[in-house]
Amino acid sequence: MNISMSWLKQYVPDLDVTPKEFCDAMTLSGTKAEGYTALDANLENIVVGKILTCEPHPDSDHLHVCTVDVGEGEPLQIVCGAPNVAAGQKVPVVLVGGKVCGTHSGGSAEDGIVIRKGKLRGVESNGMICSIDELGSSSEFYPEAPSDGIYVFPEDTPVGADAVELLGLHDAVVEFEITSNRVDCYSAIGIAREAAATFRRAFHPPVVAETGNSEDVNDYVSVEVKDTELCPRFTARVVKNVKIGPSPKWMQRCLASNGIRPINNIVDITNYIMEEYGQPMHSYDYDMIAGHRIIVRRADDGEKFVTLDGQEHTLDDRMLMICDAEKAVGLAGIMGGENSMITDNCTTVLFEAANFDGTNIRLTSKRIGHQTDASQKFDKGLDPNTAREAIDRACQLIEEFGCGEVVGGCVDVYPVKREPAVIPFEPEKINAMLGTAIPAEEMIGYFETEGLEYDREKGVVIAPTFRQDLLRTCDLAEEVARFYGYDRIPVTLPGGAATAGGITFEMRVREIARGAAEDCGFSEGYCYSFESPRIFDRLLFDADAPERKAIEIRNPLGPDYSIMRTTSLNGILTSLATNYNRRNRGVKLYELGNVYLAKELPLTELPDERMRFTLGMFGSGDFFDMKGVVELFFDRLGMTLVPEYRTDAPMNYFHPGRQARIFYGGTCVGEIGEVHPDVMKSYGIGERTYIAVLDLPAVTGFATFDRKYRGIAKYPAVSRDISMIVPKNVTHAQIEKVISERGGKILEDCRLFDIYEGAPILPGFKSMAYSLRFRDSGKTLEDAEVQSAMHKILNGLLELGIELRK
């Protein structure tokens, strides 16, 4: 929404603030101003001059040498190249040292052009005669200005007057960002009402006087609304003896400031009302309305209609039409028809101001691919009570301009009147919401400044129908807050809510995961939840793999984002590949993100969203480093059992001999491995890459944050080292499990400190050495106790085919 400061001052005359002050204050009070454009930027020292003489330049076939009276001192000699320059004209003249808009070799459009004394082909020139373009506008908004030539003022314009002021350019146009719930602010009156409330100034809305002759409009036209849901209100008035011509300069300037090109008095009045009240209007050639009847109905399926711009549209029965007794004459809320448009030969005009269902107008506009200024206002949902005042205001302007004779009365089809909202006024509740102590009378004062009424007997606030956003107490609280000043509201804790705060158990597990990864040098990444079905082939998933049963997106951004991910592998590998291709070395990344597992397809219920803790790295570690990060995470979660690493169910995307599923307490909680060379090649990664994926819901079931303090050990530990010949198919995890289970309560620690293959160890075997530490927290251990524990451990190892090394 754009509005000029001069237009606003028609309703708030005492608005004596700069555009910058205006924008800042309006934004703080809830009507956000995006910024403003000063129409007189770079226009300095420009006056009205009268051309006394105009002679051809002696050395040019298109330049003229003029003498110009600027009201003071001797006439100036100015060389001008405009084709329409002539003696006797009143023209805008930039004096030496003044500025006009435009660019030149020493400046920019923002700087403007400084006019200096100089010579043009040997003839001295002391100023510049301007075109409307050089004054920062165009003939589109100043129809009287030639498109190629200087601007000429009327003959009665005083010489020496401020030319910029006479053109209405000492003004600023403010651009507002209006939220969809403030439909009233899509109008000059709505913005002015907000400005008056913000600056505590008097608001003077237009005074609409009664208009019309002694005739009855019902003798001229009848209106039938067949669908009152889509058209809650329809008003119509008739103007005869119409005189088509230009509208007054002040109206043209107002429209131009809003970016609307002036056309003629009738069209300009309807456009002006649309911007002033936010109520679109339309005018029809009365003589083209068959039977002088208006019928508002739904279109027929396949019906064709040609709008004012000459475009033919195919309609359906969801669209609303304005028709006469024989044909359609308008597409409701969007554009009138070519068959009833106003022409210069029109003598009688039928004016329409109606209210249409906003949702229907928006959908119709979208279906036909045609959006207009009117449809953009209608689709917000306008107040039907504005229609009558708007059409009466239009007829008032017609009488003031003398461009027609208004027929008395108004056809007004309004079966169900919209009533104002009545809201209980509860100042204590409002203060509790805001954390303030604002007196009730001060709140009432805010309400009254913006046009709300307060019924003291009933203790209620009555919100006019144009304020469709006010329905309940919290809405009133917002009004109080924005006019009291958000910057004045103290910082307080919410009342009636627990203030201690806290996070859930699951969130604590995620924080532990994040901390463990970052302590080990990993950086967090964020990966897309939408992926391409092609990733399953890149990751070598089997054709019947359950991961391929992914949920498809109905309206995907494209084929690369058409399914919801069922594995987190692609995201982390894509991020690693990006880093590798950008020559980053030693990269470690982790992600905490959901995968989406459908219980069945097509979906009959919400999918299972499972949080995955995914780690990936290349160039700075190996399989065992990754395994260490996993076990650090388990340790920080208080998971004291030894995890198992099983290789009995191979995964295609991992290296065949360097992968494992991670089991804890008999439950599979994740997987770990080196990425398969073919998968690395498909992602463009040229170094060994390691991945670990943990299913956090499964892990969370084993986590505990119960911690018990243990003092420093009072009694000494006993250490034993064992060196063993181990079959190659026996893993460290199996050995560690036997030692842990058979060592009993006195076993404090077990560490592998050496592993060796080669001579003199026989093929098919390996040498492994462990250091065991025993301690009793209540007494000094006796050698027999340690020997008994060692005996149980060795017996268990013998069952795995292990022999002590001699």
PDB file of C-alpha atoms in Angstrom, residues 574-753:
ATOM      1  CA  THR A 574      26.570 -35.396   0.282  1.00  0.00           C
ATOM      2  CA  SER A 575      27.977 -32.983   2.867  1.00  0.00           C
ATOM      3  CA  LEU A 576      31.254 -34.902   3.076  1.00  0.00           C
ATOM      4  CA  ALA A 577      31.499 -34.936  -0.732  1.00  0.00           C
ATOM      5  CA  THR A 578      30.984 -31.175  -0.875  1.00  0.00           C
ATOM      6  CA  ASN A 579      33.839 -30.656   1.584  1.00  0.00           C
ATOM      7  CA  TYR A 580      36.078 -33.104  -0.284  1.00  0.00           C
ATOM      8  CA  ASN A 581      35.483 -31.376  -3.619  1.00  0.00           C
ATOM      9  CA  ARG A 582      36.317 -28.022  -2.043  1.00  0.00           C
ATOM     10  CA  ARG A 583      39.713 -29.360  -0.973  1.00  0.00           C
ATOM     11  CA  ASN A 584      38.886 -29.524   2.723  1.00  0.00           C
ATOM     12  CA  ARG A 585      40.929 -32.154   4.533  1.00  0.00           C
ATOM     13  CA  GLY A 586      40.329 -34.108   7.715  1.00  0.00           C
ATOM     14  CA  VAL A 587      36.582 -33.458   7.737  1.00  0.00           C
ATOM     15  CA  LYS A 588      34.349 -34.697  10.548  1.00  0.00           C
ATOM     16  CA  LEU A 589      30.599 -34.039  10.456  1.00  0.00           C
ATOM     17  CA  TYR A 590      27.599 -35.141  12.483  1.00  0.00           C
ATOM     18  CA  GLU A 591      23.852 -34.668  12.141  1.00  0.00           C
ATOM     19  CA  LEU A 592      20.868 -35.063  14.434  1.00  0.00           C
ATOM     20  CA  GLY A 593      17.882 -35.450  12.138  1.00  0.00           C
ATOM     21  CA  ASN A 594      14.757 -37.485  11.543  1.00  0.00           C
ATOM     22  CA  VAL A 595      14.062 -40.211   9.055  1.00  0.00           C
ATOM     23  CA  TYR A 596      10.460 -40.962   8.085  1.00  0.00           C
ATOM     24  CA  LEU A 597       9.410 -44.601   8.035  1.00  0.00           C
ATOM     25  CA  ALA A 598       5.954 -45.376   6.671  1.00  0.00           C
ATOM     26  CA  LYS A 599       4.065 -48.164   8.427  1.00  0.00           C
ATOM     27  CA  GLU A 600       2.314 -48.865   5.148  1.00  0.00           C
ATOM     28  CA  LEU A 601       1.883 -47.257   1.734  1.00  0.00           C
ATOM     29  CA  PRO A 602      -0.199 -45.473   0.750  1.00  0.00           C
ATOM     30  CA  LEU A 603      -0.253 -43.707   4.101  1.00  0.00           C
ATOM     31  CA  THR A 604      -3.140 -44.430   6.423  1.00  0.00           C
ATOM     32  CA  GLU A 605      -1.497 -42.901   9.505  1.00  0.00           C
ATOM     33  CA  LEU A 606       1.423 -40.677  10.337  1.00  0.00           C
ATOM     34  CA  PRO A 607       4.865 -42.182   9.670  1.00  0.00           C
ATOM     35  CA  ASP A 608       7.320 -43.150  12.378  1.00  0.00           C
ATOM     36  CA  GLU A 609       9.714 -40.201  12.737  1.00  0.00           C
ATOM     37  CA  ARG A 610      12.959 -41.520  14.224  1.00  0.00           C
ATOM     38  CA  MET A 611      15.837 -39.312  15.250  1.00  0.00           C
ATOM     39  CA  ARG A 612      19.182 -40.533  13.901  1.00  0.00           C
ATOM     40  CA  PHE A 613      22.595 -39.542  15.251  1.00  0.00           C
ATOM     41  CA  THR A 614      24.818 -39.798  12.185  1.00  0.00           C
ATOM     42  CA  LEU A 615      28.613 -39.371  12.206  1.00  0.00           C
ATOM     43  CA  GLY A 616      30.825 -39.224   9.133  1.00  0.00           C
ATOM     44  CA  MET A 617      34.503 -38.514   8.536  1.00  0.00           C
ATOM     45  CA  PHE A 618      37.369 -38.881   6.097  1.00  0.00           C
ATOM     46  CA  GLY A 619      41.078 -38.133   6.209  1.00  0.00           C
ATOM     47  CA  SER A 620      41.561 -37.945   9.979  1.00  0.00           C
ATOM     48  CA  GLY A 621      40.730 -41.322  11.524  1.00  0.00           C
ATOM     49  CA  ASP A 622      39.758 -44.915  10.914  1.00  0.00           C
ATOM     50  CA  PHE A 623      37.124 -47.481  11.884  1.00  0.00           C
ATOM     51  CA  PHE A 624      38.364 -47.694  15.462  1.00  0.00           C
ATOM     52  CA  ASP A 625      38.353 -43.913  15.950  1.00  0.00           C
ATOM     53  CA  MET A 626      34.715 -43.882  14.908  1.00  0.00           C
ATOM     54  CA  LYS A 627      34.027 -46.797  17.242  1.00  0.00           C
ATOM     55  CA  GLY A 628      35.623 -44.800  20.058  1.00  0.00           C
ATOM     56  CA  VAL A 629      33.235 -41.876  19.493  1.00  0.00           C
ATOM     57  CA  VAL A 630      30.261 -44.241  19.679  1.00  0.00           C
ATOM     58  CA  GLU A 631      31.472 -45.772  22.918  1.00  0.00           C
ATOM     59  CA  LEU A 632      32.227 -42.345  24.411  1.00  0.00           C
ATOM     60  CA  PHE A 633      28.602 -41.411  23.682  1.00  0.00           C
ATOM     61  CA  PHE A 634      27.366 -44.616  25.356  1.00  0.00           C
ATOM     62  CA  ASP A 635      29.578 -44.000  28.368  1.00  0.00           C
ATOM     63  CA  ARG A 636      28.241 -40.455  28.831  1.00  0.00           C
ATOM     64  CA  LEU A 637      24.713 -41.835  28.774  1.00  0.00           C
ATOM     65  CA  GLY A 638      25.532 -44.135  31.668  1.00  0.00           C
ATOM     66  CA  MET A 639      25.385 -47.268  29.475  1.00  0.00           C
ATOM     67  CA  THR A 640      27.743 -49.586  31.336  1.00  0.00           C
ATOM     68  CA  LEU A 641      27.285 -52.799  29.336  1.00  0.00           C
ATOM     69  CA  VAL A 642      29.790 -53.711  26.646  1.00  0.00           C
ATOM     70  CA  PRO A 643      28.260 -53.117  23.198  1.00  0.00           C
ATOM     71  CA  GLU A 644      28.421 -55.948  20.674  1.00  0.00           C
ATOM     72  CA  TYR A 645      29.536 -55.494  17.063  1.00  0.00           C
ATOM     73  CA  ARG A 646      28.016 -58.145  14.811  1.00  0.00           C
ATOM     74  CA  THR A 647      28.919 -58.780  11.194  1.00  0.00           C
ATOM     75  CA  ASP A 648      26.374 -61.495  10.428  1.00  0.00           C
ATOM     76  CA  ALA A 649      24.043 -59.185   8.419  1.00  0.00           C
ATOM     77  CA  PRO A 650      26.161 -57.367   5.813  1.00  0.00           C
ATOM     78  CA  MET A 651      25.125 -53.924   4.545  1.00  0.00           C
ATOM     79  CA  ASN A 652      25.758 -53.158   0.869  1.00  0.00           C
ATOM     80  CA  TYR A 653      26.787 -49.547   1.379  1.00  0.00           C
ATOM     81  CA  PHE A 654      29.659 -50.519   3.711  1.00  0.00           C
ATOM     82  CA  HIS A 655      32.938 -52.237   2.864  1.00  0.00           C
ATOM     83  CA  PRO A 656      32.300 -56.015   3.075  1.00  0.00           C
ATOM     84  CA  GLY A 657      35.012 -56.638   5.680  1.00  0.00           C
ATOM     85  CA  ARG A 658      34.870 -53.370   7.617  1.00  0.00           C
ATOM     86  CA  GLN A 659      31.355 -53.026   8.949  1.00  0.00           C
ATOM     87  CA  ALA A 660      29.186 -54.053  11.888  1.00  0.00           C
ATOM     88  CA  ARG A 661      25.779 -53.627  13.418  1.00  0.00           C
ATOM     89  CA  ILE A 662      25.900 -52.248  16.957  1.00  0.00           C
ATOM     90  CA  PHE A 663      23.931 -54.170  19.594  1.00  0.00           C
ATOM     91  CA  TYR A 664      23.362 -53.119  23.167  1.00  0.00           C
ATOM     92  CA  GLY A 665      21.498 -55.295  25.632  1.00  0.00           C
ATOM     93  CA  GLY A 666      20.441 -57.547  22.752  1.00  0.00           C
ATOM     94  CA  THR A 667      18.898 -54.629  20.765  1.00  0.00           C
ATOM     95  CA  CYS A 668      20.300 -53.281  17.515  1.00  0.00           C
ATOM     96  CA  VAL A 669      20.917 -49.583  18.149  1.00  0.00           C
ATOM     97  CA  GLY A 670      22.969 -48.638  15.085  1.00  0.00           C
ATOM     98  CA  GLU A 671      25.595 -49.490  12.514  1.00  0.00           C
ATOM     99  CA  ILE A 672      29.181 -48.550  11.774  1.00  0.00           C
ATOM    100  CA  GLY A 673      31.560 -49.105   8.935  1.00  0.00           C
ATOM    101  CA  GLU A 674      33.806 -47.911   6.153  1.00  0.00           C
ATOM    102  CA  VAL A 675      31.862 -46.748   3.104  1.00  0.00           C
ATOM    103  CA  HIS A 676      31.928 -49.112   0.119  1.00  0.00           C
ATOM    104  CA  PRO A 677      34.396 -47.974  -2.598  1.00  0.00           C
ATOM    105  CA  ASP A 678      31.640 -47.957  -5.234  1.00  0.00           C
ATOM    106  CA  VAL A 679      29.494 -45.710  -3.063  1.00  0.00           C
ATOM    107  CA  MET A 680      32.407 -43.345  -2.433  1.00  0.00           C
ATOM    108  CA  LYS A 681      33.031 -43.198  -6.177  1.00  0.00           C
ATOM    109  CA  SER A 682      29.401 -42.299  -6.890  1.00  0.00           C
ATOM    110  CA  TYR A 683      29.612 -39.407  -4.399  1.00  0.00           C
ATOM    111  CA  GLY A 684      33.013 -38.281  -5.667  1.00  0.00           C
ATOM    112  CA  ILE A 685      34.928 -38.876  -2.431  1.00  0.00           C
ATOM    113  CA  GLY A 686      38.531 -39.966  -2.979  1.00  0.00           C
ATOM    114  CA  GLU A 687      39.509 -40.960   0.582  1.00  0.00           C
ATOM    115  CA  ARG A 688      38.404 -43.713   2.919  1.00  0.00           C
ATOM    116  CA  THR A 689      35.221 -42.593   4.593  1.00  0.00           C
ATOM    117  CA  TYR A 690      33.708 -43.887   7.820  1.00  0.00           C
ATOM    118  CA  ILE A 691      30.092 -43.648   8.957  1.00  0.00           C
ATOM    119  CA  ALA A 692      28.256 -44.461  12.169  1.00  0.00           C
ATOM    120  CA  VAL A 693      24.478 -44.226  12.486  1.00  0.00           C
ATOM    121  CA  LEU A 694      22.738 -44.563  15.848  1.00  0.00           C
ATOM    122  CA  ASP A 695      18.970 -44.832  16.304  1.00  0.00           C
ATOM    123  CA  LEU A 696      18.356 -42.438  19.200  1.00  0.00           C
ATOM    124  CA  PRO A 697      14.942 -43.807  20.270  1.00  0.00           C
ATOM    125  CA  ALA A 698      16.571 -47.238  20.687  1.00  0.00           C
ATOM    126  CA  VAL A 699      19.582 -45.775  22.506  1.00  0.00           C
ATOM    127  CA  THR A 700      17.417 -43.608  24.777  1.00  0.00           C
ATOM    128  CA  GLY A 701      15.776 -46.714  26.255  1.00  0.00           C
ATOM    129  CA  PHE A 702      19.130 -47.716  27.793  1.00  0.00           C
ATOM    130  CA  ALA A 703      20.303 -44.260  28.864  1.00  0.00           C
ATOM    131  CA  THR A 704      20.343 -43.133  32.475  1.00  0.00           C
ATOM    132  CA  PHE A 705      21.400 -39.945  34.172  1.00  0.00           C
ATOM    133  CA  ASP A 706      21.470 -41.407  37.660  1.00  0.00           C
ATOM    134  CA  ARG A 707      24.953 -40.772  38.971  1.00  0.00           C
ATOM    135  CA  LYS A 708      26.348 -41.973  42.300  1.00  0.00           C
ATOM    136  CA  TYR A 709      29.414 -40.506  43.855  1.00  0.00           C
ATOM    137  CA  ARG A 710      32.343 -42.809  44.441  1.00  0.00           C
ATOM    138  CA  GLY A 711      35.196 -41.705  46.616  1.00  0.00           C
ATOM    139  CA  ILE A 712      38.872 -42.213  45.837  1.00  0.00           C
ATOM    140  CA  ALA A 713      39.790 -45.885  46.209  1.00  0.00           C
ATOM    141  CA  LYS A 714      41.204 -46.630  49.666  1.00  0.00           C
ATOM    142  CA  TYR A 715      42.678 -49.984  48.797  1.00  0.00           C
ATOM    143  CA  PRO A 716      45.316 -50.884  46.221  1.00  0.00           C
ATOM    144  CA  ALA A 717      44.609 -52.425  42.819  1.00  0.00           C
ATOM    145  CA  VAL A 718      46.112 -55.671  41.538  1.00  0.00           C
ATOM    146  CA  SER A 719      47.109 -55.908  37.867  1.00  0.00           C
ATOM    147  CA  ARG A 720      47.443 -58.982  35.672  1.00  0.00           C
ATOM    148  CA  ASP A 721      48.543 -59.169  32.040  1.00  0.00           C
ATOM    149  CA  ILE A 722      47.628 -62.019  29.761  1.00  0.00           C
ATOM    150  CA  SER A 723      48.958 -62.714  26.257  1.00  0.00           C
ATOM    151  CA  MET A 724      46.952 -65.098  24.082  1.00  0.00           C
ATOM    152  CA  ILE A 725      46.992 -66.912  20.749  1.00  0.00           C
ATOM    153  CA  VAL A 726      43.551 -66.158  19.299  1.00  0.00           C
ATOM    154  CA  PRO A 727      41.828 -67.580  16.185  1.00  0.00           C
ATOM    155  CA  LYS A 728      41.427 -64.798  13.638  1.00  0.00           C
ATOM    156  CA  ASN A 729      37.639 -65.159  13.593  1.00  0.00           C
ATOM    157  CA  VAL A 730      37.381 -64.284  17.306  1.00  0.00           C
ATOM    158  CA  THR A 731      36.806 -60.568  17.873  1.00  0.00           C
ATOM    159  CA  HIS A 732      37.941 -58.248  20.602  1.00  0.00           C
ATOM    160  CA  ALA A 733      34.281 -57.714  21.568  1.00  0.00           C
ATOM    161  CA  GLN A 734      33.846 -61.431  22.263  1.00  0.00           C
ATOM    162  CA  ILE A 735      36.967 -61.512  24.411  1.00  0.00           C
ATOM    163  CA  GLU A 736      35.984 -58.346  26.254  1.00  0.00           C
ATOM    164  CA  LYS A 737      32.539 -59.764  26.961  1.00  0.00           C
ATOM    165  CA  VAL A 738      33.999 -62.984  28.471  1.00  0.00           C
ATOM    166  CA  ILE A 739      36.442 -61.048  30.641  1.00  0.00           C
ATOM    167  CA  SER A 740      33.717 -58.652  31.824  1.00  0.00           C
ATOM    168  CA  GLU A 741      31.213 -61.400  32.679  1.00  0.00           C
ATOM    169  CA  ARG A 742      33.701 -63.759  34.395  1.00  0.00           C
ATOM    170  CA  GLY A 743      35.853 -61.171  36.159  1.00  0.00           C
ATOM    171  CA  GLY A 744      33.175 -60.568  38.777  1.00  0.00           C
ATOM    172  CA  LYS A 745      32.685 -57.478  40.899  1.00  0.00           C
ATOM    173  CA  ILE A 746      36.376 -57.079  41.619  1.00  0.00           C
ATOM    174  CA  LEU A 747      37.281 -56.541  37.931  1.00  0.00           C
ATOM    175  CA  GLU A 748      37.763 -52.777  37.609  1.00  0.00           C
ATOM    176  CA  ASP A 749      39.186 -52.398  34.102  1.00  0.00           C
ATOM    177  CA  CYS A 750      40.180 -54.355  31.021  1.00  0.00           C
ATOM    178  CA  ARG A 751      42.310 -52.924  28.191  1.00  0.00           C
ATOM    179  CA  LEU A 752      43.733 -54.391  24.988  1.00  0.00           C
ATOM    180  CA  PHE A 753      47.326 -53.127  24.704  1.00  0.00           C
TER     181      PHE A 753
END
